[in-house]
Amino acid sequence: MRPGRASLLETGLAPLSIDVSKPPVDPIALFAPPVTAAWLEIGFGGGEHLAAQAEARPDIGFIGCEPFINGVARLLSDIDGRGLDNIRLHADDARDLLDVLPESSISRCFILFPDPWPKLRHNNRRFVSPQNLDAVAHVLADGAELRLASDHMEYIRWMLFHVLRHDAFEWRCEGPEDWRRPPADAKPTRYEQKALSRGDPCVYLRFRRKDRESACGT
Ligand SMILES: C[S@@+](CC[C@H](N)C(=O)[O-])C[C@H]1O[C@@H](n2cnc3c(N)ncnc32)[C@H](O)[C@@H]1O
């Protein structure tokens, strides 16, 4: 790791970190005005997408989860360079944060190009799983959006299978362009750019968190 990034980790991470032992009653309270909603990115990698979203939407508070410390350091450098003050971090497993975030407290969740774990015997390590979808559904507000993307077509099929059989989600899709192209306000991720530069197609999935009163038992 570059020396500058190592020192940013030492000084810059703690003030932005969410203490999961003292979870926020309302994640919006982690941020200063004009933030009116909290969005979550799980597995932000180097944080390219998170920083670009945060810069484009100063009215949103962004919470990023990523255990890969070099990626966290890269994002801290971006936060510092761009002067962003609407990002908070959990530099660890997103599941620990999902467990303590209040119900209905998140208005959008991104899980972009998650590790595909292609070997059959490793499929159970995939982040998109019934258990993790329960946790995501719990923290998402009614009408909130879950955005998934991947260039790994077998994982896309897996995502569709698991999200569509979950009571809390409905697919926002009216035609092929909705999954072939990124949403209009999307920002590129590093893995997406790598896939596109290899000529590999990417698939973009948007799901709506159903209203609790219309989704029996969720
Ligand atoms: C293939 S990379 C994609 C990174 C980024 N989203 C992109 O598109 O460039 C997947 C990332 O998910 C992170 N990850 C894996 N399991 C995670 C978990 N349980 N909680 C948070 N992040 C996780 C990994 O550390 C890795 O950085």
GROMACS .gro file of C-alpha atoms and ligand atoms in nm:
model
  245
    1MET     CA    1   0.000   0.000   0.000
    2ARG     CA    2   0.122   0.353  -0.080
    3PRO     CA    3   0.256   0.530   0.232
    4GLY     CA    4   0.004   0.816   0.193
    5ARG     CA    5  -0.284   0.571   0.193
    6ALA     CA    6  -0.151   0.387   0.496
    7SER     CA    7  -0.139   0.710   0.692
    8LEU     CA    8  -0.490   0.804   0.571
    9LEU     CA    9  -0.608   0.469   0.708
   10GLU     CA   10  -0.454   0.554   1.044
   11THR     CA   11  -0.607   0.899   1.068
   12GLY     CA   12  -0.901   0.908   0.828
   13LEU     CA   13  -1.086   0.584   0.887
   14ALA     CA   14  -1.187   0.616   1.253
   15PRO     CA   15  -1.383   0.945   1.216
   16LEU     CA   16  -1.589   0.794   0.932
   17SER     CA   17  -1.641   0.450   1.085
   18ILE     CA   18  -1.973   0.329   1.217
   19ASP     CA   19  -1.942   0.161   1.554
   20VAL     CA   20  -2.159  -0.150   1.520
   21SER     CA   21  -2.156  -0.193   1.898
   22LYS     CA   22  -2.335   0.145   1.923
   23PRO     CA   23  -2.549   0.138   1.609
   24PRO     CA   24  -2.724   0.452   1.487
   25VAL     CA   25  -3.089   0.491   1.581
   26ASP     CA   26  -3.132   0.656   1.243
   27PRO     CA   27  -2.846   0.637   0.989
   28ILE     CA   28  -2.938   0.981   0.854
   29ALA     CA   29  -2.822   1.120   1.188
   30LEU     CA   30  -2.467   1.011   1.095
   31PHE     CA   31  -2.462   1.294   0.839
   32ALA     CA   32  -2.505   1.669   0.835
   33PRO     CA   33  -2.776   1.848   0.631
   34PRO     CA   34  -2.871   1.851   0.345
   35VAL     CA   35  -2.873   1.468   0.374
   36THR     CA   36  -3.231   1.339   0.374
   37ALA     CA   37  -3.185   0.967   0.305
   38ALA     CA   38  -2.926   0.692   0.355
   39TRP     CA   39  -2.802   0.459   0.079
   40LEU     CA   40  -2.588   0.153   0.137
   41GLU     CA   41  -2.319  -0.007  -0.082
   42ILE     CA   42  -2.209  -0.358   0.006
   43GLY     CA   43  -1.865  -0.462  -0.122
   44PHE     CA   44  -1.753  -0.129  -0.268
   45GLY     CA   45  -1.409  -0.263  -0.366
   46GLY     CA   46  -1.194   0.045  -0.441
   47GLY     CA   47  -1.492   0.276  -0.382
   48GLU     CA   48  -1.499   0.425  -0.734
   49HIS     CA   49  -1.877   0.391  -0.758
   50LEU     CA   50  -1.941   0.502  -0.401
   51ALA     CA   51  -1.732   0.820  -0.432
   52ALA     CA   52  -1.889   0.911  -0.767
   53GLN     CA   53  -2.241   0.860  -0.631
   54ALA     CA   54  -2.161   1.061  -0.319
   55GLU     CA   55  -2.023   1.347  -0.525
   56ALA     CA   56  -2.330   1.347  -0.751
   57ARG     CA   57  -2.577   1.330  -0.461
   58PRO     CA   58  -2.479   1.553  -0.169
   59ASP     CA   59  -2.838   1.519  -0.042
   60ILE     CA   60  -2.780   1.146   0.027
   61GLY     CA   61  -2.575   0.993   0.307
   62PHE     CA   62  -2.376   0.694   0.178
   63ILE     CA   63  -2.273   0.400   0.393
   64GLY     CA   64  -2.011   0.172   0.243
   65CYS     CA   65  -1.910  -0.175   0.364
   66GLU     CA   66  -1.587  -0.337   0.250
   67PRO     CA   67  -1.348  -0.567   0.438
   68PHE     CA   68  -1.066  -0.533   0.176
   69ILE     CA   69  -0.846  -0.276   0.350
   70ASN     CA   70  -0.657  -0.162   0.037
   71GLY     CA   71  -0.993  -0.075  -0.118
   72VAL     CA   72  -1.092   0.119   0.194
   73ALA     CA   73  -0.761   0.310   0.177
   74ARG     CA   74  -0.821   0.391  -0.189
   75LEU     CA   75  -1.167   0.526  -0.109
   76LEU     CA   76  -1.032   0.734   0.182
   77SER     CA   77  -0.789   0.893  -0.058
   78ASP     CA   78  -1.079   0.973  -0.296
   79ILE     CA   79  -1.291   1.113  -0.010
   80ASP     CA   80  -1.000   1.332   0.091
   81GLY     CA   81  -0.918   1.446  -0.263
   82ARG     CA   82  -1.278   1.527  -0.356
   83GLY     CA   83  -1.368   1.675  -0.017
   84LEU     CA   84  -1.667   1.442   0.032
   85ASP     CA   85  -1.845   1.457   0.368
   86ASN     CA   86  -2.143   1.233   0.296
   87ILE     CA   87  -1.977   0.889   0.325
   88ARG     CA   88  -1.954   0.671   0.637
   89LEU     CA   89  -1.785   0.334   0.646
   90HIS     CA   90  -1.796  -0.012   0.790
   91ALA     CA   91  -1.455  -0.153   0.692
   92ASP     CA   92  -1.567  -0.509   0.751
   93ASP     CA   93  -1.834  -0.767   0.673
   94ALA     CA   94  -2.160  -0.597   0.570
   95ARG     CA   95  -2.359  -0.861   0.758
   96ASP     CA   96  -2.243  -0.715   1.092
   97LEU     CA   97  -2.388  -0.379   0.995
   98LEU     CA   98  -2.708  -0.521   0.845
   99ASP     CA   99  -2.768  -0.693   1.178
  100VAL     CA  100  -2.777  -0.362   1.367
  101LEU     CA  101  -2.922  -0.110   1.121
  102PRO     CA  102  -3.279  -0.014   1.208
  103GLU     CA  103  -3.568  -0.159   1.010
  104SER     CA  104  -3.669   0.053   0.705
  105SER     CA  105  -3.372   0.287   0.749
  106ILE     CA  106  -3.209   0.254   0.405
  107SER     CA  107  -3.354   0.391   0.081
  108ARG     CA  108  -3.124   0.220  -0.168
  109CYS     CA  109  -2.880  -0.068  -0.156
  110PHE     CA  110  -2.612  -0.150  -0.413
  111ILE     CA  111  -2.445  -0.490  -0.443
  112LEU     CA  112  -2.239  -0.450  -0.759
  113PHE     CA  113  -2.026  -0.722  -0.912
  114PRO     CA  114  -2.014  -0.930  -0.594
  115ASP     CA  115  -1.763  -1.217  -0.585
  116PRO     CA  116  -1.917  -1.487  -0.808
  117TRP     CA  117  -1.766  -1.789  -0.630
  118PRO     CA  118  -1.798  -1.989  -0.954
  119LYS     CA  119  -1.714  -2.334  -0.819
  120LEU     CA  120  -2.027  -2.526  -0.726
  121ARG     CA  121  -1.888  -2.616  -0.385
  122HIS     CA  122  -1.834  -2.243  -0.311
  123ASN     CA  123  -2.176  -2.118  -0.427
  124ASN     CA  124  -2.290  -2.097  -0.065
  125ARG     CA  125  -2.035  -1.815  -0.009
  126ARG     CA  126  -2.219  -1.586  -0.251
  127PHE     CA  127  -2.343  -1.269  -0.082
  128VAL     CA  128  -2.681  -1.291  -0.252
  129SER     CA  129  -2.841  -1.563  -0.043
  130PRO     CA  130  -3.181  -1.611   0.122
  131GLN     CA  131  -3.039  -1.516   0.463
  132ASN     CA  132  -2.865  -1.199   0.342
  133LEU     CA  133  -3.169  -1.101   0.137
  134ASP     CA  134  -3.380  -1.125   0.455
  135ALA     CA  135  -3.135  -0.887   0.625
  136VAL     CA  136  -3.134  -0.645   0.329
  137ALA     CA  137  -3.516  -0.656   0.308
  138HIS     CA  138  -3.534  -0.573   0.679
  139VAL     CA  139  -3.325  -0.254   0.655
  140LEU     CA  140  -3.476  -0.131   0.327
  141ALA     CA  141  -3.769   0.108   0.349
  142ASP     CA  142  -4.091   0.037   0.158
  143GLY     CA  143  -4.036   0.132  -0.205
  144ALA     CA  144  -3.656   0.136  -0.167
  145GLU     CA  145  -3.438   0.002  -0.447
  146LEU     CA  146  -3.199  -0.290  -0.444
  147ARG     CA  147  -2.949  -0.271  -0.730
  148LEU     CA  148  -2.746  -0.575  -0.833
  149ALA     CA  149  -2.509  -0.615  -1.124
  150SER     CA  150  -2.265  -0.874  -1.252
  151ASP     CA  151  -2.084  -0.995  -1.561
  152HIS     CA  152  -2.107  -1.353  -1.435
  153MET     CA  153  -2.418  -1.491  -1.604
  154GLU     CA  154  -2.456  -1.789  -1.378
  155TYR     CA  155  -2.452  -1.558  -1.075
  156ILE     CA  156  -2.710  -1.335  -1.249
  157ARG     CA  157  -2.937  -1.637  -1.285
  158TRP     CA  158  -2.872  -1.721  -0.918
  159MET     CA  159  -2.955  -1.361  -0.815
  160LEU     CA  160  -3.277  -1.362  -1.014
  161PHE     CA  161  -3.378  -1.698  -0.871
  162HIS     CA  162  -3.320  -1.594  -0.510
  163VAL     CA  163  -3.450  -1.237  -0.525
  164LEU     CA  164  -3.764  -1.325  -0.723
  165ARG     CA  165  -3.861  -1.602  -0.483
  166HIS     CA  166  -3.819  -1.361  -0.190
  167ASP     CA  167  -4.151  -1.212  -0.075
  168ALA     CA  168  -4.008  -0.863  -0.021
  169PHE     CA  169  -3.886  -0.781  -0.372
  170GLU     CA  170  -4.028  -0.718  -0.717
  171TRP     CA  171  -3.819  -0.677  -1.031
  172ARG     CA  172  -3.824  -0.335  -1.195
  173CYS     CA  173  -3.808  -0.454  -1.551
  174GLU     CA  174  -4.026  -0.366  -1.845
  175GLY     CA  175  -3.800  -0.491  -2.121
  176PRO     CA  176  -3.449  -0.609  -2.211
  177GLU     CA  177  -3.303  -0.257  -2.207
  178ASP     CA  178  -3.371  -0.246  -1.832
  179TRP     CA  179  -3.119  -0.522  -1.763
  180ARG     CA  180  -2.885  -0.471  -2.059
  181ARG     CA  181  -2.801  -0.111  -1.973
  182PRO     CA  182  -2.703   0.050  -1.643
  183PRO     CA  183  -2.966   0.275  -1.484
  184ALA     CA  184  -2.948   0.638  -1.603
  185ASP     CA  185  -2.791   0.761  -1.279
  186ALA     CA  186  -2.545   0.469  -1.247
  187LYS     CA  187  -2.173   0.527  -1.195
  188PRO     CA  188  -1.915   0.278  -1.322
  189THR     CA  189  -1.747   0.031  -1.090
  190ARG     CA  190  -1.395  -0.101  -1.137
  191TYR     CA  191  -1.510  -0.458  -1.200
  192GLU     CA  192  -1.771  -0.338  -1.445
  193GLN     CA  193  -1.509  -0.145  -1.641
  194LYS     CA  194  -1.278  -0.445  -1.643
  195ALA     CA  195  -1.557  -0.667  -1.778
  196LEU     CA  196  -1.659  -0.415  -2.044
  197SER     CA  197  -1.299  -0.367  -2.156
  198ARG     CA  198  -1.271  -0.745  -2.204
  199GLY     CA  199  -1.589  -0.727  -2.414
  200ASP     CA  200  -1.793  -0.918  -2.155
  201PRO     CA  201  -2.155  -0.811  -2.124
  202CYS     CA  202  -2.285  -0.695  -1.786
  203VAL     CA  203  -2.636  -0.733  -1.649
  204TYR     CA  204  -2.804  -0.473  -1.427
  205LEU     CA  205  -3.093  -0.570  -1.201
  206ARG     CA  206  -3.315  -0.329  -1.007
  207PHE     CA  207  -3.565  -0.452  -0.751
  208ARG     CA  208  -3.824  -0.261  -0.552
  209ARG     CA  209  -3.866  -0.337  -0.184
  210LYS     CA  210  -4.240  -0.409  -0.161
  211ASP     CA  211  -4.456  -0.221   0.087
  212ARG     CA  212  -4.469  -0.417   0.410
  213GLU     CA  213  -4.849  -0.417   0.430
  214SER     CA  214  -4.876  -0.586   0.088
  215ALA     CA  215  -4.601  -0.845   0.144
  216CYS     CA  216  -4.748  -1.099   0.386
  217GLY     CA  217  -4.510  -1.189   0.663
  218THR     CA  218  -4.218  -0.966   0.557
  219LIG     C1  219  -1.559  -0.857  -0.711
  219LIG     S1  220  -1.536  -0.728  -0.594
  219LIG     C2  221  -1.633  -0.593  -0.665
  219LIG     C3  222  -1.599  -0.461  -0.607
  219LIG     C4  223  -1.683  -0.343  -0.661
  219LIG     N1  224  -1.821  -0.356  -0.625
  219LIG     C5  225  -1.668  -0.329  -0.810
  219LIG     O1  226  -1.764  -0.360  -0.882
  219LIG     O2  227  -1.560  -0.286  -0.855
  219LIG     C6  228  -1.642  -0.779  -0.459
  219LIG     C7  229  -1.612  -0.707  -0.331
  219LIG     O3  230  -1.704  -0.748  -0.231
  219LIG     C8  231  -1.636  -0.750  -0.106
  219LIG     N2  232  -1.710  -0.836  -0.013
  219LIG     C9  233  -1.716  -0.971  -0.015
  219LIG     N3  234  -1.790  -1.017   0.088
  219LIG    C10  235  -1.833  -0.905   0.155
  219LIG    C11  236  -1.909  -0.886   0.272
  219LIG     N4  237  -1.959  -0.991   0.340
  219LIG     N5  238  -1.932  -0.760   0.314
  219LIG    C12  239  -1.882  -0.655   0.246
  219LIG     N6  240  -1.808  -0.667   0.135
  219LIG    C13  241  -1.783  -0.791   0.090
  219LIG    C14  242  -1.498  -0.802  -0.142
  219LIG     O4  243  -1.401  -0.769  -0.046
  219LIG    C15  244  -1.473  -0.735  -0.276
  219LIG     O5  245  -1.404  -0.614  -0.262
   0.00000   0.00000   0.00000
